[in-house]
mmCIF file of C-alpha atoms in Angstrom:
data_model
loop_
_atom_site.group_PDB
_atom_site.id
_atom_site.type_symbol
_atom_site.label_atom_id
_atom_site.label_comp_id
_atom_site.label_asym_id
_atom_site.label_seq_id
_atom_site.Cartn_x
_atom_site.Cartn_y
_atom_site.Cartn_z
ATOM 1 C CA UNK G 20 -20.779 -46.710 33.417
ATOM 2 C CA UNK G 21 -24.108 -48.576 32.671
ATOM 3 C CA UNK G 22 -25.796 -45.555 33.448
ATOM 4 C CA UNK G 23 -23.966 -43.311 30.983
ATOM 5 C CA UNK G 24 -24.217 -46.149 28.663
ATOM 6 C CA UNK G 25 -28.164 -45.806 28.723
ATOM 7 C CA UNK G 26 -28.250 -42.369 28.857
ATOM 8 C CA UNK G 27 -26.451 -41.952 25.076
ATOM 9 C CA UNK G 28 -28.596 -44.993 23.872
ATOM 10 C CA UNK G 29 -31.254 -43.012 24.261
ATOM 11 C CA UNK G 30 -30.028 -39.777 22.812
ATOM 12 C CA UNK G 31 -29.038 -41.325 19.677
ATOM 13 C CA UNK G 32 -32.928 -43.036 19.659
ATOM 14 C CA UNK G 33 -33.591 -39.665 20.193
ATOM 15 C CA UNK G 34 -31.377 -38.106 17.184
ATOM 16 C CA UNK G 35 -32.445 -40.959 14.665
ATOM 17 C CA UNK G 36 -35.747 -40.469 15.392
ATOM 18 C CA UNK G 37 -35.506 -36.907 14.538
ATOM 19 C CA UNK G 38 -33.766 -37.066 11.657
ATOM 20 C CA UNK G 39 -35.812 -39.854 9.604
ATOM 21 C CA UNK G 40 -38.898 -37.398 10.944
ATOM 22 C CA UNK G 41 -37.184 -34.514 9.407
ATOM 23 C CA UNK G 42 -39.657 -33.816 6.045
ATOM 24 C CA UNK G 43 -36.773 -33.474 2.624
ATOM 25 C CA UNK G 44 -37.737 -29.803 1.008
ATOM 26 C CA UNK G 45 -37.006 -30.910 -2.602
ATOM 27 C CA UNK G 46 -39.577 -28.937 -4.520
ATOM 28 C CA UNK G 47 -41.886 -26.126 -3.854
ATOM 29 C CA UNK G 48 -45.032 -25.884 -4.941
ATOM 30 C CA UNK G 49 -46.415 -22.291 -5.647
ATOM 31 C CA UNK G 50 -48.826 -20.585 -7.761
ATOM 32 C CA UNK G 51 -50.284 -16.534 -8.155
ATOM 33 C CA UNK G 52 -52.982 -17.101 -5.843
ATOM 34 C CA UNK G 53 -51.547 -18.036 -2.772
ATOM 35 C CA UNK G 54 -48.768 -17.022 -0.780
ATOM 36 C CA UNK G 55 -46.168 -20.153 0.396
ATOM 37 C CA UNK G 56 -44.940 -19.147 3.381
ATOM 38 C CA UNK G 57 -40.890 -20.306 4.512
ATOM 39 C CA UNK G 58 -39.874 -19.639 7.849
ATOM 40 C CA UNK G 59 -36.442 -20.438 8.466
ATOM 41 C CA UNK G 60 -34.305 -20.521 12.128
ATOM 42 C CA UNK G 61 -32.688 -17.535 11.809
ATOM 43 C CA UNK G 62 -33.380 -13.870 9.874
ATOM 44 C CA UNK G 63 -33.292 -13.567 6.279
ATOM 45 C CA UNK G 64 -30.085 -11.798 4.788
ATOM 46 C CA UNK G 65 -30.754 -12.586 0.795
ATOM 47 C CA UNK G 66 -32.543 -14.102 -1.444
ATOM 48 C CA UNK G 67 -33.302 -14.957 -5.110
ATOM 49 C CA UNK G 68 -35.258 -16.912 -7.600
ATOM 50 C CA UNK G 69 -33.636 -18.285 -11.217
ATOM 51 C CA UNK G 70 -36.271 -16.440 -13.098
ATOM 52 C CA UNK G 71 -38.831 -13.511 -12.310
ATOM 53 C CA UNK G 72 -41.969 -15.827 -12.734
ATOM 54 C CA UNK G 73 -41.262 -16.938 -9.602
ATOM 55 C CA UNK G 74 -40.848 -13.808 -6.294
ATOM 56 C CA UNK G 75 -40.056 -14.642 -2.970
ATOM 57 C CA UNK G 76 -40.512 -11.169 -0.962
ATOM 58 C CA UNK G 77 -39.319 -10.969 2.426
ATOM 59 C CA UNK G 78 -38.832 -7.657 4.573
ATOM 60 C CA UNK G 79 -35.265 -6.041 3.730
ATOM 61 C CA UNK G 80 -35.728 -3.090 5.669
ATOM 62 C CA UNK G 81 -36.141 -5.315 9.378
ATOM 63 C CA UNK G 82 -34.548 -8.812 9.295
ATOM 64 C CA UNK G 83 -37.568 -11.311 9.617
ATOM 65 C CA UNK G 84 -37.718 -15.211 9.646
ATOM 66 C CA UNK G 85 -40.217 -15.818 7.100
ATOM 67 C CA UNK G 86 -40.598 -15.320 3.347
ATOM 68 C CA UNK G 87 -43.796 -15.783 1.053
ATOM 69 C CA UNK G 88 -43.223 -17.285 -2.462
ATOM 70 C CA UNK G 89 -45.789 -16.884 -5.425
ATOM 71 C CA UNK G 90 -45.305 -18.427 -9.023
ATOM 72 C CA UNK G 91 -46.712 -17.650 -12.626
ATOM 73 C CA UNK G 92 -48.014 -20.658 -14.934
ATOM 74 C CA UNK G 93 -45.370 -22.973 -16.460
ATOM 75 C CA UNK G 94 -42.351 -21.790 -13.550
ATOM 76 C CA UNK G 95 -39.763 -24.297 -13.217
ATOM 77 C CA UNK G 96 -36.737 -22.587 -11.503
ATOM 78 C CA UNK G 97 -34.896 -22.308 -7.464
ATOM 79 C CA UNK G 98 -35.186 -20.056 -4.597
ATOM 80 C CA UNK G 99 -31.582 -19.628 -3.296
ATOM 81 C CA UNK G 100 -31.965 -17.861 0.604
ATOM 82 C CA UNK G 101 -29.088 -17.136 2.847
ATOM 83 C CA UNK G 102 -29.905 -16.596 6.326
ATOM 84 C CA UNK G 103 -28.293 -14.168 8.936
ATOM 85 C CA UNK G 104 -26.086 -17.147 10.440
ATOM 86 C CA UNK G 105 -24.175 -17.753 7.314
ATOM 87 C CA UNK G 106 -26.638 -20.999 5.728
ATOM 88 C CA UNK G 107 -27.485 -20.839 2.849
ATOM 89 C CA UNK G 108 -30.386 -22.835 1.321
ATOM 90 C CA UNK G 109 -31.802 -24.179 -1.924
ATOM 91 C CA UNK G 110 -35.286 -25.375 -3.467
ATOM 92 C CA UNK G 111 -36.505 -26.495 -6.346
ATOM 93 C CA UNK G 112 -39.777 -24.182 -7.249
ATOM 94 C CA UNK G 113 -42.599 -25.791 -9.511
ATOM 95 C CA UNK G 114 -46.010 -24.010 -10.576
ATOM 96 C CA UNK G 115 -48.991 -26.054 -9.458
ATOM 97 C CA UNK G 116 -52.799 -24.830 -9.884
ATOM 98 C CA UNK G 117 -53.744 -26.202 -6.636
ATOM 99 C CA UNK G 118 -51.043 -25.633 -3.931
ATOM 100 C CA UNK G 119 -50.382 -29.124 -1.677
ATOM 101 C CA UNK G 120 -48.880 -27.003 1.425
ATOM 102 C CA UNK G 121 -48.550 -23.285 2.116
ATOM 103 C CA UNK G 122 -46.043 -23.259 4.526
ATOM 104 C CA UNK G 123 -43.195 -24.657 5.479
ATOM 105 C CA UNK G 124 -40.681 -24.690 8.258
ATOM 106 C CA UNK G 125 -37.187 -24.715 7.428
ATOM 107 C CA UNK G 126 -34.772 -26.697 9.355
ATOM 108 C CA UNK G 127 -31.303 -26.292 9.612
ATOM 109 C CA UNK G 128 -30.312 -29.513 8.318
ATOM 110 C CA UNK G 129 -32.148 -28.578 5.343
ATOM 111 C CA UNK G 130 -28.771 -25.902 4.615
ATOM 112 C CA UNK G 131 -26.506 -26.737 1.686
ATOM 113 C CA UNK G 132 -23.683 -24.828 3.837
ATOM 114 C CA UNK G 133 -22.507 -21.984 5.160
ATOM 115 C CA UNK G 134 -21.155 -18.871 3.227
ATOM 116 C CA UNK G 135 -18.220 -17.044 4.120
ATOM 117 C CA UNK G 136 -19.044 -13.560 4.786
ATOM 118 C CA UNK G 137 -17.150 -10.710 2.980
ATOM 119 C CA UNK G 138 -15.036 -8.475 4.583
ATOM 120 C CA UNK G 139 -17.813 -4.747 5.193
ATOM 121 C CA UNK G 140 -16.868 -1.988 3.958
ATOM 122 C CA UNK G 141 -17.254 1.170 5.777
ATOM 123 C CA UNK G 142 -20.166 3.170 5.016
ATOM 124 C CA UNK G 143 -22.128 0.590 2.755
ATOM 125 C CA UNK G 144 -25.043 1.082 4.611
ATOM 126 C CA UNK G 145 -25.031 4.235 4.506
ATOM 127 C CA UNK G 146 -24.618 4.615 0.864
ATOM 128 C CA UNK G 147 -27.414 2.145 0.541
ATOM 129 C CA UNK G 148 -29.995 4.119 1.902
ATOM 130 C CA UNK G 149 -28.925 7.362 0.672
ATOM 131 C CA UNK G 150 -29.177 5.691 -2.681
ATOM 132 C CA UNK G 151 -32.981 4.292 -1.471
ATOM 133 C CA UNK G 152 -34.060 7.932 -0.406
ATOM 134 C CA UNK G 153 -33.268 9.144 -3.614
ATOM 135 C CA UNK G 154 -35.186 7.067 -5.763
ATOM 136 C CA UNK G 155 -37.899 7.174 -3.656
ATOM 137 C CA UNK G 156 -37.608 10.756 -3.539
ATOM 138 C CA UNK G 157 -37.327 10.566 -7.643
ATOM 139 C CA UNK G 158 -40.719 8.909 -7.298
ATOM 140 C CA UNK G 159 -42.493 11.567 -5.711
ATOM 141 C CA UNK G 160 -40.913 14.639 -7.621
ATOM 142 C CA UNK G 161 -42.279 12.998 -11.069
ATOM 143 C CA UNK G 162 -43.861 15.248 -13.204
ATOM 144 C CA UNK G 163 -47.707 14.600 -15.166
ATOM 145 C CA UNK G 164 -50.775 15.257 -14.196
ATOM 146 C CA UNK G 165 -51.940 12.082 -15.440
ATOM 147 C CA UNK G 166 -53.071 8.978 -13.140
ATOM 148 C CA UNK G 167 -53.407 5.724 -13.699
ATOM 149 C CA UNK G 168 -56.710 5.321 -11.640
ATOM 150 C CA UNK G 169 -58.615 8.104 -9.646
ATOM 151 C CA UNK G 170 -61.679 8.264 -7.679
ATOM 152 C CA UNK G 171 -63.548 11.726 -6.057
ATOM 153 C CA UNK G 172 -65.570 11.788 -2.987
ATOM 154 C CA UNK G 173 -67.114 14.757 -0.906
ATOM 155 C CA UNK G 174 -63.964 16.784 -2.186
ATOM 156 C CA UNK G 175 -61.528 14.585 -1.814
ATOM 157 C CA UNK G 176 -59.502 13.151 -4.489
ATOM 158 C CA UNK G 177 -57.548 9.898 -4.453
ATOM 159 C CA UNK G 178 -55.356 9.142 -7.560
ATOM 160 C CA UNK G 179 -52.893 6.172 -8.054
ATOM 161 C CA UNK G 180 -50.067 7.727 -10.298
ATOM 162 C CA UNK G 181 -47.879 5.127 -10.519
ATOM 163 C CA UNK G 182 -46.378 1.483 -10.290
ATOM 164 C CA UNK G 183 -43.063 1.028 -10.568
ATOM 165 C CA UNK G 184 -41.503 -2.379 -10.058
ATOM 166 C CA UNK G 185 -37.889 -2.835 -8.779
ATOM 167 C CA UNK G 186 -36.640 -5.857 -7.744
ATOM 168 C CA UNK G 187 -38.546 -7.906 -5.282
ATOM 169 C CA UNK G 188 -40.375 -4.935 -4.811
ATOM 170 C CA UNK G 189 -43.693 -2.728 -5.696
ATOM 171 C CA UNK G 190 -43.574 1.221 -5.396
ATOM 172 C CA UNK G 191 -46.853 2.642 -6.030
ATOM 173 C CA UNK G 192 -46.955 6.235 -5.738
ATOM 174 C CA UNK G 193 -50.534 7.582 -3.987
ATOM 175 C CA UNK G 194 -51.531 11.417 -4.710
ATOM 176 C CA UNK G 195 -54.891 13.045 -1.699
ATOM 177 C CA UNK G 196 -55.997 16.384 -3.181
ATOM 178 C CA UNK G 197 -58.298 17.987 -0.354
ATOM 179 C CA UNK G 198 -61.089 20.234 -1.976
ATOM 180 C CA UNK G 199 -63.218 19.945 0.470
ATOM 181 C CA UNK G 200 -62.923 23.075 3.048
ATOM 182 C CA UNK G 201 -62.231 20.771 5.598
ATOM 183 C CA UNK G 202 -58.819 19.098 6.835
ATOM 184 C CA UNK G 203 -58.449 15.549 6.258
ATOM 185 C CA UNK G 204 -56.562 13.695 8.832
ATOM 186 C CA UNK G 205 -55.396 10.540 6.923
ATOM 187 C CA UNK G 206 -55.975 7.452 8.742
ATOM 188 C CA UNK G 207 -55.671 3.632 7.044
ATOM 189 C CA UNK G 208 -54.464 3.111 3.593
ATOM 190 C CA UNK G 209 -55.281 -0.513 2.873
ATOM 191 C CA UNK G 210 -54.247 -2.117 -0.468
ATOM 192 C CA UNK G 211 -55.889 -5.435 -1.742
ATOM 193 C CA UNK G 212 -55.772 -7.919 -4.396
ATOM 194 C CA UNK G 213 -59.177 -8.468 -5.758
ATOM 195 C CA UNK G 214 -59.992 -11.692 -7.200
ATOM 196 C CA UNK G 215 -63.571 -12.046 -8.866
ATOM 197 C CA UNK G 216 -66.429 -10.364 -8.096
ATOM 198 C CA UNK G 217 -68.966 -9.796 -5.512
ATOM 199 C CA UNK G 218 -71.127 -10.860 -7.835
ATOM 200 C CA UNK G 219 -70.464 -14.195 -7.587
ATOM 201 C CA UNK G 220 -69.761 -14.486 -3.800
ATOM 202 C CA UNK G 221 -68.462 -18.266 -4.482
ATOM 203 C CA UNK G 222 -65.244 -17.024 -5.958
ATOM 204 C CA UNK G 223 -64.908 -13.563 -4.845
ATOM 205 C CA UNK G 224 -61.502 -13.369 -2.986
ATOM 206 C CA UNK G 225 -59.522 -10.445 -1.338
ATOM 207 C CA UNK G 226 -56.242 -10.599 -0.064
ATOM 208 C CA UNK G 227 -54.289 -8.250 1.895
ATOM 209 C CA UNK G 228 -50.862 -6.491 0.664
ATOM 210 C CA UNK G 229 -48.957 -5.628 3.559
ATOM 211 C CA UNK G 230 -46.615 -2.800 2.851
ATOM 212 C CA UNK G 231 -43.043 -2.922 4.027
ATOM 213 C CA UNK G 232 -43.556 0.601 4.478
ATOM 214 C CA UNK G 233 -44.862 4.216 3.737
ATOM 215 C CA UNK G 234 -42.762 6.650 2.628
ATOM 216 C CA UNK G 235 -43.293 10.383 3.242
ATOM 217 C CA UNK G 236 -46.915 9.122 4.504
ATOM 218 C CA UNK G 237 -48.943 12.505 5.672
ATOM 219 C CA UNK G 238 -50.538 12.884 9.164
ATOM 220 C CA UNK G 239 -53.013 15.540 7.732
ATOM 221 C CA UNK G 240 -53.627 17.044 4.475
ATOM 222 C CA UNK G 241 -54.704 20.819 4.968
ATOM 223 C CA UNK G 242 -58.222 21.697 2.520
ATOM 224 C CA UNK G 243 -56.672 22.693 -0.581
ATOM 225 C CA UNK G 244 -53.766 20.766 -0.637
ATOM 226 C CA UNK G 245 -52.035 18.360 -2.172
ATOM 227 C CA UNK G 246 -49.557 15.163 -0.877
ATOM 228 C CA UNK G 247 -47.766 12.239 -2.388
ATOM 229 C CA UNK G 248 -46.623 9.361 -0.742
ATOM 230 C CA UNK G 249 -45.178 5.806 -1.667
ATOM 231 C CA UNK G 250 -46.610 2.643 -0.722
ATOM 232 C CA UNK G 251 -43.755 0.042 -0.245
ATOM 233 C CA UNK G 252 -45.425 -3.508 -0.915
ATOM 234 C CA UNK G 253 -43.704 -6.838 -1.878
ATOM 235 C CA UNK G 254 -43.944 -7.899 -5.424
ATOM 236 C CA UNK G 255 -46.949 -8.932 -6.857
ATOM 237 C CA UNK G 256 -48.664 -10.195 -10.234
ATOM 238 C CA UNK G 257 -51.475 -9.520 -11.196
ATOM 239 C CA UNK G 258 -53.353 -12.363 -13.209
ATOM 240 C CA UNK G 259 -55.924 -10.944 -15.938
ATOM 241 C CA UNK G 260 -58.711 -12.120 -13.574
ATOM 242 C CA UNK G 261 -57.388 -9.714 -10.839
ATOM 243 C CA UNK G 262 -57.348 -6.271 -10.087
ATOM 244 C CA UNK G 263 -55.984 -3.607 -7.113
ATOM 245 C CA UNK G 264 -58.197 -1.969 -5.189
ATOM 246 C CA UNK G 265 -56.730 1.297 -2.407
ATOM 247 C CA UNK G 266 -59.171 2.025 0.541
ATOM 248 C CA UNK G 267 -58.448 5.451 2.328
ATOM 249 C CA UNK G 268 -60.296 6.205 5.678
ATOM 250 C CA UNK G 269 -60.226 9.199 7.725
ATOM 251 C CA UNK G 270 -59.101 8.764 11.148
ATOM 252 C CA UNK G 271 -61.276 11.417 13.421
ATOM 253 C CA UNK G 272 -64.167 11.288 10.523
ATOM 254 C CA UNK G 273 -66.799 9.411 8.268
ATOM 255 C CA UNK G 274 -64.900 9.690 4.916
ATOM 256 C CA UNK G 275 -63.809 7.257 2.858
ATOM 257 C CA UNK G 276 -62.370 6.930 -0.672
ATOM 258 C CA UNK G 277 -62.364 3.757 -2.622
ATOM 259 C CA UNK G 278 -60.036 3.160 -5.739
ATOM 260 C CA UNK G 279 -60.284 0.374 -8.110
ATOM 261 C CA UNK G 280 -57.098 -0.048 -10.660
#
């Protein structure tokens, strides 16, 4: 009995000590420039922000335990999240110019409570993404010849056509035109976030957009020929200090195409 005594003594030690570690999310600190990272115990099933200067973009297509939050200048508002267990979460969101902490680790004790699921409904899903390949379909069957960005190199012909925001997400529809006489087998397709200029080295900063996904993305594109894809990317903002710039290599080959937007 003395034993068993000791042993829960030390569990609750244990417990308290936890628990007064345990850091309170109240607000969130966030700004355009840097992504605040959430990872929570289990997948993300939805989430939204009170207003749309602050996005929180997490991967809808393949549950994932982490989010990234950016906010615009003067954003006072909430991220509500619920997770794939039923929790759901809330935080206070507050612009700051210089960001304190850019990630955090979400706890379960740090759940308001658990949400009842609804009842499914037979063939949701698939409505969903028949409704998903059609707009992105839409996208690529746009008429206009105009662009709002192109670049030519050595025959080939890179255009940005469009940017269409839905969402928590970014569509931007790509156009290759191959004049070259030669096939071009497309290899990476790497979008950044420029900030500054190389000019001035000291505040020059690029940062990666990692697309969700590539829709309809070619494997070659035969010498004169045309292809369109879509570029899936979480929502971004662009400040006026900022600007996009696409980098298409070859993947058996020297070419490269650079596009500044």
């Amino acid at each position: 009995m003395r034993t068993l005594n000791v042993i829960i003594a030390v569990m609750l030690m244990a417990y308290g000590h936890t628990v007064s570690g345990q850091k309170v999310l109240d607000t969130i600190q966030a700004n355009s420039q840097m992504n605040v990272a959430l990872f929570f115990p289990s997948p993300i099933k939805q989430a939204i922000t009170g207003n749309t200067k602050a996005i929180f973009t997490y991967n809808r297509e393949e549950a994932q335990y982490f989010g990234l939050l950016q906010a615009t200048a003067n954003t006072i508002t909430n991220l509500l999240v619920v997770t794939m267990d039923g929790q759901a979460y809330e935080f206070k969101v507050a612009y700051r110019e210089n960001v304190a902490q850019t990630h955090f680790f979400v706890d379960k004790a740090h759940s308001i409570g658990p949400v009842q699921p609804l009842p499914g409904k037979k063939g949701d899903s698939l409505a969903s993404h028949t409704a998903r390949f059609a707009f992105l379909s839409g996208l690529l069957s746009s008429d206009g010849n105009g662009a709002l960005a192109s670049v030519r190199r050595k025959g080939i012909r890179l255009r940005l056509k469009r940017l269409v925001y839905r969402n928590a997400q970014v569509f931007m529809v790509v156009e290759v035109h191959n004049r070259s006489g030669i096939d071009f087998e497309v290899g990476t397709l790497e979008a950044l976030r420029i900030n500054g200029s190389l000019k001035r080295r000291s505040s020059y900063q690029e940062t990666r957009l990692e697309p969700h996904y590539i829709f309809e993305r070619p494997k070659i594109i035969k010498t004169g020929t045309s292809q369109r894809f879509v570029l899936v990317l979480p929502k971004f903002v662009l400040s006026h200090k900022e600007h996009l710039r696409l980098i298409l290599l070859e993947s058996r080959g020297g070419r490269r195409l650079e596009l500044n937007y």
